[in-house]
Amino acid sequence: MAPSSSWSLRVAAGIGLTFILLPLAALLLRVDWPDLGTHLAAPVVGQSLRLSAVTTSATMVLVWLLGTPLAWQLARSDHRLTAWARALVTVPLVLPPVVGGVALLMAWGRRGVLGGPLEAWFGITVPFTTVAVVMAELFVALPFYVVAVEGSMRGLDRRYDQVAATLGAGPLRTFFTVVVPMVLPGIAAGSALAWARALGEFGATITFAGSFPGRTQTAPLGVYAALEQDPQAAIALSVVMLAVSVVVLGVLRTRWLR
Amino acid sequence: MTPVHPPRSSFAPALDAHLVVDRGDFVLDVELQTPLGVTALLGPNGSGKTTALTALAGLTPLTRGHVDRGPARWSGDGVHLAPERRGVGLVLAEPMLFPHLTLLDNVAFGPRSRGMPRAAARDRAREELARVGLEQLARRRPGEVSSGQAQRAALARALATDPELLLLDEPLSALDPDTRTRTRADLARRLRDYPGVTVLTSHDPLDALTLADQLVFLEAGRVTQTGTPADVVARPRTAYVASLVGLNLLSGTLVRERCVTSVAGTTDVTHRSRTSVDEGWTVRLAGSSLVLAEPPAGAGPGEQVWATVNPEAVALFTARPTTSARNLWQLRVDSVTVTGQRARVHLGGGVDLVAEVTLGAVAALGITRGQQLWAAVKATEIHTYPA
């Protein structure tokens, strides 16, 4: 027995572990395994999973395109406002997602700060569209990616940038040929976290994009919607998401989170 | 985007720089005029050597001053060429090879960044690796080679862009002693073939003496002495330089005065008949004086001079010795340091002197800290030159 372990500590630890495992086990117990195939064939399952695949993929492309340069700027800028920017970027990490959804509505809604002119001048409506789903996912997922990648980038010795510069590489070339390859593990870990967060996104999406099957009803919204009409479909969908989460975690563990 | 390279010729004007970097608590103010060849910047930690190099590279902006490499202005008068637009090569104490690239691609990185096609850049890289004896390891990653090999690859990478100015920041300091010796020889050989200007920093006098044509000493952000290695070794002008080349350095006023001289090499001037009184030269130090065999060239009475004493020329005695040495002091032992078979005895009280003696002598004299010893130096062992 480890010297730091006493029976009271072990009991508390056991209760904690059980609390996490029990619902997962219950979910697996309630699955109608023999008919799982037919339940997965329910329209809500395929439709919402497809939409989740499409929107999280689009989200990840945007996360890479915007998040990687943002992380680099935060990692290397010595400006006094950088500390503020760094703090603000992490706000969505702790913000209740519903509040994020409301904030997105205030910005992009039909009477929103940006949404109003967009509607008036170009006739473009953002809320309650698939685009809005992607925006909600981006809003909650981007900070996870930026925080992870910025950490790796800040750990990168500045002398690598300096040597690259003296070799004739401008800032852009240094970024693509030195910085990004050297922080790939951080990018992979950040991507996995961001993608998992985007996949699970519920509160901001339902507030900003609603729950329209085939258009804005992603897998988590599909589970919630199906729970009353077709509980077995909801359970089947949940099991698929559980499996995906376990796979992502497994890949992370073996490769980057030792 | 391509940097402007002045044509290389044997008449190419070399480096002319005045580097002023004001960091508030530290001000670097250094003028450097160097010919083609190798210039070493030496100085204690914090003296500004690395700041001077990064300023030359354009990595540290100048508060004032200029950097001209030949006819090309890199910094000054509102000009600030970005590092990637200057023709500089930079080698640091750690190789800083890009870990995700093979040695070949590390060396090809510079030519590629300057627009050379991939195949040509790799050919060039192969050539540079061969010149530092690494052609066999071209396919290896930096993690798969030794520290000395990595540092040679870093040198090849810096030279693959044909830099106008090669900057080496303590290039050997991170290597273990054996590797350092071998890499120093490789570096010296490679630098002989390099036609541009090299500025290297070091705090190891051996690097400077074996690699450099010109030495520039920095202390607290200022130049304190410049000269060829031979000149600096013979005539240090600061305590730091003197300690680096292992000499005692004393400063004082040259005076011409009457002194008692024993003629026949006798030892006790008061009881022998064959003594004479004549004019002699001494250096008046703070609280003591040095008797010289001859006056320094280029200095007259009343002028400030430097005097050096080789620590090996300082003889130590426990009791007042009978000696022909004209300089004799009773001094206090401040500390004793040992290197190999030799010991350096730091003496104070009257004159600050270091005596170098054998370990046997330390044992025989029973030298301990705080002890009073007699130190004797022959007048002929004192070398003086104008301050």
XYZ file of C-alpha atoms in Angstrom:
645
model
C 0.000 0.000 0.000
C 1.303 3.440 -0.851
C 2.285 5.374 2.265
C 0.068 8.308 1.294
C -3.020 6.115 1.027
C -5.428 5.541 3.893
C -8.852 3.862 3.788
C -10.738 7.164 3.981
C -8.831 8.618 1.019
C -9.401 5.447 -0.961
C -13.140 5.471 -0.248
C -13.430 9.093 -1.408
C -11.408 8.325 -4.522
C -13.616 5.303 -5.221
C -16.797 7.360 -4.917
C -15.396 9.951 -7.311
C -14.419 7.351 -9.852
C -17.789 5.601 -9.579
C -19.613 8.884 -10.068
C -17.867 9.311 -13.417
C -18.077 5.712 -14.579
C -21.637 4.886 -13.453
C -23.490 7.068 -15.995
C -21.203 5.865 -18.785
C -21.864 2.268 -17.798
C -25.618 2.977 -17.532
C -25.584 4.437 -21.032
C -23.918 1.296 -22.383
C -26.364 -0.922 -20.404
C -29.382 0.803 -21.867
C -28.224 0.434 -25.448
C -30.458 -1.899 -27.431
C -27.420 -3.716 -28.842
C -29.246 -6.230 -31.118
C -31.196 -3.422 -32.828
C -28.427 -0.783 -32.677
C -28.191 -0.843 -36.475
C -31.830 0.095 -36.970
C -31.650 2.838 -34.335
C -28.575 4.307 -36.002
C -30.543 4.330 -39.230
C -33.064 6.776 -37.752
C -33.051 9.998 -39.793
C -32.039 12.188 -36.845
C -28.876 10.143 -36.302
C -27.443 10.271 -39.811
C -28.570 13.833 -40.417
C -27.138 15.302 -37.228
C -23.894 13.305 -37.429
C -23.377 14.443 -41.014
C -23.993 18.059 -40.030
C -21.598 17.730 -37.098
C -18.930 16.283 -39.379
C -19.348 19.138 -41.856
C -19.508 21.961 -39.316
C -16.655 20.724 -37.108
C -14.487 20.232 -40.210
C -15.193 23.783 -41.334
C -14.551 24.968 -37.792
C -11.187 23.224 -37.685
C -10.071 24.785 -40.973
C -10.919 28.207 -39.552
C -9.268 27.334 -36.232
C -6.004 26.514 -38.038
C -6.122 29.512 -40.359
C -6.919 32.059 -37.651
C -5.722 30.393 -34.472
C -2.161 29.571 -35.520
C -1.219 33.155 -36.480
C -3.069 34.455 -33.405
C -1.132 32.089 -31.138
C 2.148 33.183 -32.784
C 1.372 36.867 -32.315
C 0.473 36.319 -28.677
C 3.596 34.213 -28.146
C 6.065 36.682 -29.647
C 4.601 40.137 -29.220
C 6.153 42.247 -26.488
C 3.417 44.865 -26.738
C 1.831 45.813 -23.450
C -1.631 45.088 -24.865
C -0.615 41.498 -25.611
C -1.191 40.435 -22.033
C -4.729 41.806 -22.294
C -5.321 40.097 -25.621
C -4.070 36.840 -24.138
C -6.495 37.149 -21.232
C -9.447 38.097 -23.459
C -8.863 35.176 -25.818
C -9.406 32.788 -22.926
C -12.734 34.319 -21.863
C -14.839 31.844 -23.917
C -13.096 29.044 -22.007
C -14.887 30.023 -18.821
C -17.946 31.757 -20.267
C -21.198 29.743 -20.053
C -21.836 28.703 -23.672
C -25.363 30.105 -23.614
C -23.918 33.516 -22.819
C -21.588 33.049 -25.773
C -24.619 32.347 -27.943
C -26.365 35.497 -26.710
C -23.197 37.517 -27.364
C -22.986 36.126 -30.894
C -26.631 37.108 -31.452
C -25.877 40.631 -30.264
C -23.046 40.838 -32.796
C -24.416 38.967 -35.785
C -28.174 38.870 -35.131
C -30.564 40.664 -37.480
C -30.457 43.685 -35.188
C -26.881 43.011 -34.114
C -23.915 45.335 -34.298
C -22.592 43.679 -37.467
C -25.592 41.560 -38.404
C -27.848 44.620 -38.866
C -25.750 46.311 -41.587
C -25.011 42.910 -43.143
C -28.753 42.264 -43.498
C -29.582 45.814 -44.590
C -26.836 46.240 -47.181
C -26.201 42.733 -48.482
C -29.335 40.846 -47.466
C -27.177 38.315 -45.622
C -28.706 36.701 -42.543
C -26.324 34.852 -40.287
C -28.285 33.518 -37.275
C -30.112 30.196 -37.505
C -28.031 29.018 -40.464
C -25.304 26.398 -40.804
C -22.836 29.273 -40.932
C -24.048 30.307 -37.488
C -23.360 26.774 -36.231
C -19.771 27.030 -37.455
C -19.414 30.468 -35.852
C -20.726 29.181 -32.516
C -18.314 26.244 -32.657
C -15.425 28.503 -33.622
C -16.217 30.869 -30.758
C -15.951 28.134 -28.143
C -13.219 26.005 -29.773
C -10.696 28.634 -30.901
C -9.510 29.553 -27.370
C -8.687 25.918 -26.589
C -6.497 25.734 -29.683
C -4.859 29.135 -29.174
C -4.001 28.465 -25.544
C -2.428 25.079 -26.351
C -0.492 26.267 -29.401
C 0.622 29.528 -27.835
C 2.104 27.518 -24.987
C 4.238 25.477 -27.381
C 5.202 28.533 -29.387
C 6.280 30.453 -26.326
C 8.443 27.507 -25.369
C 10.177 27.759 -28.732
C 13.638 29.291 -28.324
C 13.714 32.740 -29.911
C 17.176 32.020 -31.225
C 15.567 29.734 -33.831
C 13.664 32.753 -35.212
C 16.848 34.816 -35.098
C 18.952 32.245 -36.923
C 16.214 31.801 -39.548
C 16.158 35.571 -40.068
C 19.914 35.779 -40.589
C 19.643 32.919 -43.088
C 17.356 35.115 -45.174
C 13.932 33.884 -44.110
C 11.404 36.668 -43.655
C 8.797 36.460 -40.872
C 6.294 34.588 -43.057
C 8.780 31.995 -44.249
C 10.094 31.518 -40.718
C 6.538 30.998 -39.515
C 5.746 28.303 -42.077
C 9.091 26.502 -42.354
C 10.440 26.739 -38.819
C 7.770 27.640 -36.277
C 4.832 25.520 -37.453
C 6.858 22.321 -38.010
C 8.539 22.700 -34.643
C 5.270 23.106 -32.711
C 3.349 20.378 -34.558
C 2.786 18.331 -31.370
C 1.206 21.392 -29.757
C -0.882 22.011 -32.869
C -2.087 18.411 -32.834
C -2.988 18.507 -29.139
C -4.710 21.885 -29.539
C -6.586 20.628 -32.587
C -7.895 17.572 -30.768
C -9.076 19.666 -27.832
C -10.680 22.251 -30.097
C -12.359 19.624 -32.242
C -13.776 17.786 -29.207
C -15.076 21.077 -27.872
C -16.657 21.959 -31.228
C -18.257 18.513 -31.499
C -19.817 18.813 -28.052
C -20.951 22.412 -28.484
C -24.614 22.816 -27.444
C -25.464 26.019 -25.576
C -24.068 28.621 -27.959
C -25.369 26.711 -30.971
C -28.971 26.360 -29.784
C -29.033 30.026 -28.771
C -27.431 31.453 -31.910
C -28.358 28.869 -34.548
C -31.390 27.057 -33.174
C -32.127 23.387 -33.721
C -33.358 22.885 -37.275
C -32.869 19.299 -38.477
C -30.425 19.094 -41.366
C -29.471 22.755 -41.072
C -28.409 23.580 -37.538
C -29.215 20.431 -35.558
C -25.780 18.979 -34.786
C -25.266 15.668 -32.999
C -25.600 17.039 -29.420
C -28.756 18.932 -30.392
C -29.994 15.786 -32.151
C -29.541 13.759 -28.978
C -31.482 16.320 -26.987
C -34.279 16.543 -29.562
C -34.614 12.777 -29.964
C -34.622 12.006 -26.260
C -38.429 12.380 -26.015
C -39.606 11.031 -29.366
C -37.060 8.278 -29.996
C -34.980 7.545 -26.862
C -33.199 4.590 -28.475
C -31.993 6.814 -31.323
C -30.751 9.332 -28.746
C -28.920 6.572 -26.933
C -27.409 5.231 -30.158
C -26.222 8.707 -31.124
C -24.766 9.187 -27.631
C -22.857 5.938 -27.905
C -21.349 7.031 -31.221
C -20.182 10.306 -29.630
C -18.840 8.466 -26.600
C -16.850 6.166 -28.872
C -15.447 9.119 -30.818
C -14.413 10.860 -27.578
C -12.654 7.762 -26.304
C -10.779 7.375 -29.599
C -9.668 11.032 -29.563
C -8.521 10.735 -25.959
C -6.679 7.505 -26.741
C -4.825 9.061 -29.658
C -3.928 12.088 -27.548
C -2.705 9.947 -24.679
C -0.484 7.723 -26.746
C 1.031 10.487 -28.827
C 1.131 13.778 -26.996
C -0.228 13.683 -23.458
C 2.203 11.371 -21.742
C 13.543 41.006 -51.789
C 17.024 39.884 -52.799
C 19.651 41.561 -50.651
C 22.155 43.745 -52.413
C 25.571 42.181 -52.222
C 28.512 44.348 -53.108
C 30.841 42.495 -55.468
C 33.412 40.511 -53.580
C 36.963 41.580 -54.226
C 40.140 41.725 -52.253
C 39.658 45.489 -51.996
C 36.181 45.252 -50.523
C 35.973 47.706 -47.656
C 35.268 45.847 -44.493
C 33.070 46.546 -41.526
C 32.574 50.018 -40.087
C 30.159 50.199 -37.191
C 29.259 52.418 -34.304
C 26.872 50.511 -32.104
C 24.884 52.341 -29.463
C 22.209 50.327 -27.709
C 20.594 51.984 -24.703
C 18.699 49.597 -22.450
C 18.361 51.993 -19.545
C 20.379 50.024 -17.006
C 22.967 49.067 -19.627
C 24.426 51.133 -22.440
C 26.502 49.601 -25.189
C 28.641 52.142 -27.025
C 31.162 50.463 -29.279
C 33.031 51.555 -32.362
C 34.278 48.790 -34.592
C 36.394 49.218 -37.683
C 37.538 45.856 -38.891
C 39.423 44.711 -41.927
C 38.626 41.491 -43.736
C 39.530 38.608 -41.476
C 38.629 37.641 -37.950
C 37.989 40.090 -35.136
C 37.352 38.760 -31.648
C 35.228 40.626 -29.107
C 36.334 39.648 -25.634
C 34.976 40.639 -22.299
C 33.501 39.362 -19.066
C 29.875 38.235 -18.870
C 27.546 41.185 -19.219
C 30.081 43.326 -21.051
C 27.847 43.591 -24.122
C 29.527 41.160 -26.524
C 26.327 39.387 -27.526
C 24.380 42.629 -27.752
C 27.048 43.956 -30.119
C 26.690 40.879 -32.335
C 22.892 40.974 -32.411
C 23.086 44.686 -33.230
C 25.402 43.927 -36.176
C 22.945 41.242 -37.323
C 20.024 43.660 -37.099
C 18.308 41.580 -34.433
C 18.759 44.338 -31.855
C 17.847 47.821 -33.112
C 20.445 50.550 -32.643
C 19.579 53.481 -30.418
C 22.203 55.471 -32.328
C 25.126 54.822 -34.622
C 25.513 52.936 -37.849
C 26.552 49.674 -39.450
C 28.260 49.851 -42.840
C 29.481 46.715 -44.535
C 31.612 47.856 -47.405
C 29.607 50.366 -49.422
C 26.311 49.014 -48.149
C 24.588 50.787 -45.280
C 22.793 48.296 -43.041
C 21.877 50.632 -40.175
C 22.016 54.308 -39.410
C 20.472 57.582 -40.585
C 16.984 56.135 -40.572
C 18.030 52.965 -42.373
C 17.400 49.670 -40.652
C 17.794 46.656 -42.888
C 15.959 43.635 -41.474
C 18.258 40.708 -40.573
C 16.998 38.693 -43.557
C 18.013 41.518 -45.901
C 21.584 41.694 -44.593
C 24.227 39.262 -45.668
C 24.997 37.906 -42.231
C 25.676 34.420 -40.966
C 25.075 33.711 -37.296
C 26.469 30.851 -35.226
C 25.562 30.687 -31.546
C 26.957 28.709 -28.627
C 24.271 26.094 -29.151
C 24.000 24.952 -32.774
C 20.269 25.828 -32.980
C 19.855 23.472 -35.935
C 16.208 23.102 -36.899
C 15.346 19.732 -35.339
C 12.748 18.786 -37.971
C 15.214 19.071 -40.858
C 18.165 16.869 -41.849
C 21.638 18.429 -41.693
C 21.426 18.799 -45.481
C 18.128 20.674 -45.350
C 19.359 22.770 -42.440
C 22.299 23.928 -44.528
C 20.095 24.318 -47.614
C 17.658 26.473 -45.623
C 19.604 29.697 -46.214
C 20.054 29.326 -49.990
C 16.381 28.235 -50.290
C 15.246 31.277 -48.295
C 17.225 33.467 -50.656
C 15.409 32.056 -53.631
C 17.712 29.307 -54.867
C 15.890 26.310 -56.431
C 15.725 23.224 -54.244
C 18.196 21.065 -56.172
C 20.800 23.838 -56.440
C 20.387 24.672 -52.757
C 20.949 21.035 -51.824
C 24.054 20.842 -54.012
C 25.385 23.918 -52.300
C 24.541 22.457 -48.888
C 26.323 19.213 -49.749
C 29.400 21.236 -50.714
C 29.344 23.216 -47.449
C 28.884 20.058 -45.372
C 31.857 18.480 -47.156
C 34.004 21.491 -46.247
C 33.412 20.819 -42.565
C 33.783 17.060 -43.006
C 30.127 16.146 -42.573
C 29.137 14.883 -46.040
C 28.543 11.403 -44.609
C 25.994 12.729 -42.116
C 23.919 14.836 -44.513
C 20.827 12.641 -44.079
C 20.962 12.684 -40.275
C 18.766 14.823 -38.076
C 20.406 17.178 -35.567
C 19.417 14.880 -32.704
C 21.458 12.081 -34.255
C 24.865 13.765 -34.366
C 27.366 14.781 -31.681
C 27.576 18.305 -30.283
C 30.793 19.017 -32.184
C 29.306 17.773 -35.453
C 26.166 19.836 -34.856
C 28.263 22.949 -34.305
C 30.197 22.314 -37.519
C 26.882 21.897 -39.344
C 25.749 25.222 -37.862
C 28.898 26.829 -39.267
C 28.227 25.250 -42.674
C 24.655 26.545 -42.544
C 25.820 30.079 -41.755
C 28.371 30.039 -44.580
C 26.044 28.516 -47.191
C 24.520 31.939 -47.877
C 27.928 33.531 -48.667
C 27.474 36.087 -45.898
C 29.301 39.391 -46.043
C 29.610 39.244 -42.279
C 29.954 36.082 -40.218
C 28.996 36.401 -36.551
C 30.076 33.728 -34.081
C 28.720 34.128 -30.567
C 30.811 32.020 -28.164
C 30.880 29.297 -30.823
C 32.863 26.822 -28.733
C 31.678 27.562 -25.218
C 28.989 24.854 -25.052
C 31.336 22.053 -26.113
C 33.198 19.728 -23.771
C 36.975 20.353 -23.592
C 38.085 17.601 -26.018
C 35.439 18.465 -28.597
C 36.249 22.143 -28.151
C 39.896 21.609 -29.052
C 39.031 19.667 -32.214
C 36.220 21.995 -33.232
C 38.487 25.016 -32.679
C 40.939 23.542 -35.189
C 38.104 22.843 -37.675
C 36.789 26.349 -37.204
C 40.215 27.904 -37.734
C 40.691 25.899 -40.939
C 37.266 26.834 -42.292
C 37.669 30.519 -41.388
C 40.940 30.692 -43.330
C 38.964 29.981 -46.532
C 36.253 32.491 -45.737
C 36.861 35.765 -47.560
C 34.505 38.046 -45.593
C 34.535 39.691 -42.204
C 34.188 37.501 -39.135
C 33.328 38.871 -35.723
C 33.411 36.342 -32.922
C 32.813 36.718 -29.215
C 34.511 34.697 -26.563
C 35.678 34.823 -23.015
C 38.261 32.146 -23.695
C 41.609 33.772 -24.597
C 42.639 30.644 -26.480
C 39.783 31.080 -28.995
C 40.743 34.666 -29.548
C 44.490 34.082 -29.809
C 44.181 31.122 -32.175
C 41.338 32.367 -34.372
C 41.504 36.151 -34.469
C 43.635 38.690 -36.311
C 42.381 41.539 -34.182
C 41.120 41.647 -30.609
C 38.616 44.106 -29.203
C 38.033 44.077 -25.459
C 34.689 45.165 -24.068
C 34.014 46.002 -20.462
C 30.667 47.387 -19.266
C 29.592 48.170 -22.810
C 32.733 50.076 -23.843
C 35.873 49.212 -25.757
C 38.805 49.147 -23.348
C 41.557 47.855 -25.597
C 42.120 46.828 -29.197
C 45.112 45.324 -30.906
C 46.640 42.277 -32.482
C 46.915 39.188 -30.279
C 50.695 39.663 -29.963
C 50.261 43.290 -28.953
C 47.580 42.508 -26.386
C 49.531 39.653 -24.850
C 52.586 41.867 -24.453
C 50.817 45.053 -23.426
C 47.538 44.609 -21.582
C 45.874 47.856 -20.586
C 43.138 46.777 -18.223
C 43.058 44.454 -15.247
C 40.657 42.188 -17.145
C 42.933 41.887 -20.168
C 45.945 41.296 -17.915
C 44.188 38.537 -16.007
C 43.065 36.985 -19.280
C 46.631 36.790 -20.564
C 47.908 35.863 -17.125
C 50.073 38.883 -16.282
C 50.314 41.189 -13.281
C 49.438 44.687 -14.379
C 50.457 47.727 -12.350
C 49.960 51.349 -13.188
C 51.869 54.339 -11.873
C 53.945 57.435 -12.588
C 57.361 57.112 -14.139
C 60.004 58.908 -12.079
C 63.720 59.285 -12.469
C 65.489 59.241 -9.152
C 68.729 58.569 -7.423
C 68.986 55.092 -6.097
C 71.567 52.819 -4.588
C 72.784 50.122 -6.928
C 74.963 47.206 -6.084
C 77.487 46.742 -8.829
C 78.966 43.315 -8.364
C 75.795 41.455 -7.841
C 76.270 41.590 -4.108
C 73.253 41.361 -1.956
C 73.642 43.621 0.999
C 74.370 47.119 -0.166
C 75.198 48.642 3.182
C 78.153 46.431 4.079
C 79.954 46.209 0.786
C 82.307 48.741 -0.610
C 81.631 48.343 -4.316
C 78.361 50.127 -4.505
C 77.503 53.221 -6.427
C 74.775 55.785 -6.362
C 73.347 56.674 -9.742
C 70.263 57.790 -11.581
C 67.593 55.114 -11.929
C 64.045 54.728 -13.140
C 61.172 53.737 -10.967
C 57.424 53.583 -11.282
C 55.688 55.144 -8.344
C 52.626 53.092 -7.514
C 49.935 53.831 -4.967
C 51.791 53.041 -1.759
C 54.830 51.425 -3.287
C 57.254 51.647 -6.171
C 58.897 49.511 -8.816
C 62.551 49.719 -9.716
C 63.131 49.335 -13.430
C 66.178 48.129 -15.313
C 65.527 50.578 -18.110
C 62.967 53.260 -18.907
C 60.118 52.480 -21.283
C 60.358 53.663 -24.856
C 58.112 56.593 -25.520
C 57.542 57.772 -21.966
C 59.307 60.435 -19.970
C 59.436 61.338 -16.278
C 56.095 62.262 -14.772
C 54.101 60.297 -17.290
C 51.681 57.482 -16.536
C 52.933 54.039 -17.494
C 51.784 50.448 -17.295
C 54.069 47.791 -15.898
C 53.632 44.066 -16.318
C 55.198 41.292 -14.286
C 54.999 37.663 -15.296
C 53.677 35.754 -12.249
C 56.447 33.203 -12.782
C 59.007 35.947 -12.206
C 57.749 36.610 -8.684
C 59.900 34.719 -6.153
C 58.462 33.999 -2.688
C 60.270 33.647 0.640
C 59.087 33.106 4.202
C 61.875 35.273 5.687
C 63.535 38.374 4.305
C 65.771 36.916 1.598
C 69.259 37.864 0.578
C 68.654 38.507 -3.090
C 69.878 40.657 -5.920
C 66.282 41.391 -6.887
C 65.733 45.117 -6.674
C 62.047 44.903 -5.838
C 61.232 43.334 -2.534
C 57.992 43.562 -0.600
C 56.522 41.950 2.467
C 53.004 40.962 1.399
C 49.951 39.111 2.699
C 48.613 35.941 1.048
C 44.994 36.640 0.002
C 44.266 33.366 -1.751
C 45.856 30.395 -3.469
C 44.441 28.724 -6.584
C 45.789 25.545 -8.130
C 45.850 24.522 -11.812
C 47.598 21.235 -12.459
C 51.100 21.311 -11.010
C 51.136 25.089 -10.651
C 49.693 27.317 -7.972
C 48.835 30.991 -8.256
C 49.363 32.879 -5.031
C 47.383 36.122 -4.854
C 49.223 38.658 -2.706
C 48.009 41.944 -1.287
C 49.035 44.687 1.118
C 51.249 47.290 -0.525
C 51.198 45.817 -4.020
C 48.635 43.501 -5.604
C 50.646 40.717 -7.189
C 50.048 37.188 -8.350
C 52.945 34.774 -8.045
C 52.954 31.506 -9.889
C 54.906 28.761 -8.143
C 55.003 24.975 -8.187
C 52.822 22.924 -5.881
C 56.087 21.783 -4.311
C 56.911 25.361 -3.394
C 53.478 25.842 -1.831
C 54.127 22.819 0.355
C 57.734 23.755 1.167
C 56.824 27.322 2.137
C 53.663 26.169 3.898
C 51.665 28.882 2.173
C 48.312 29.592 3.797
C 45.827 32.402 3.487
C 46.660 35.439 5.632
C 50.321 34.534 5.935
C 53.035 37.203 5.452
C 55.531 36.402 2.681
C 58.392 38.186 1.030
C 58.022 38.639 -2.704
C 60.971 39.544 -4.916
C 60.987 40.645 -8.563
C 64.088 41.439 -10.570
C 64.115 44.814 -12.262
C 64.759 43.105 -15.584
C 61.480 41.196 -15.259
C 59.393 44.332 -15.253
C 58.119 45.506 -18.633
C 56.784 48.995 -18.953
C 54.993 50.940 -21.672
C 53.199 54.256 -21.884
C 49.624 54.368 -20.635
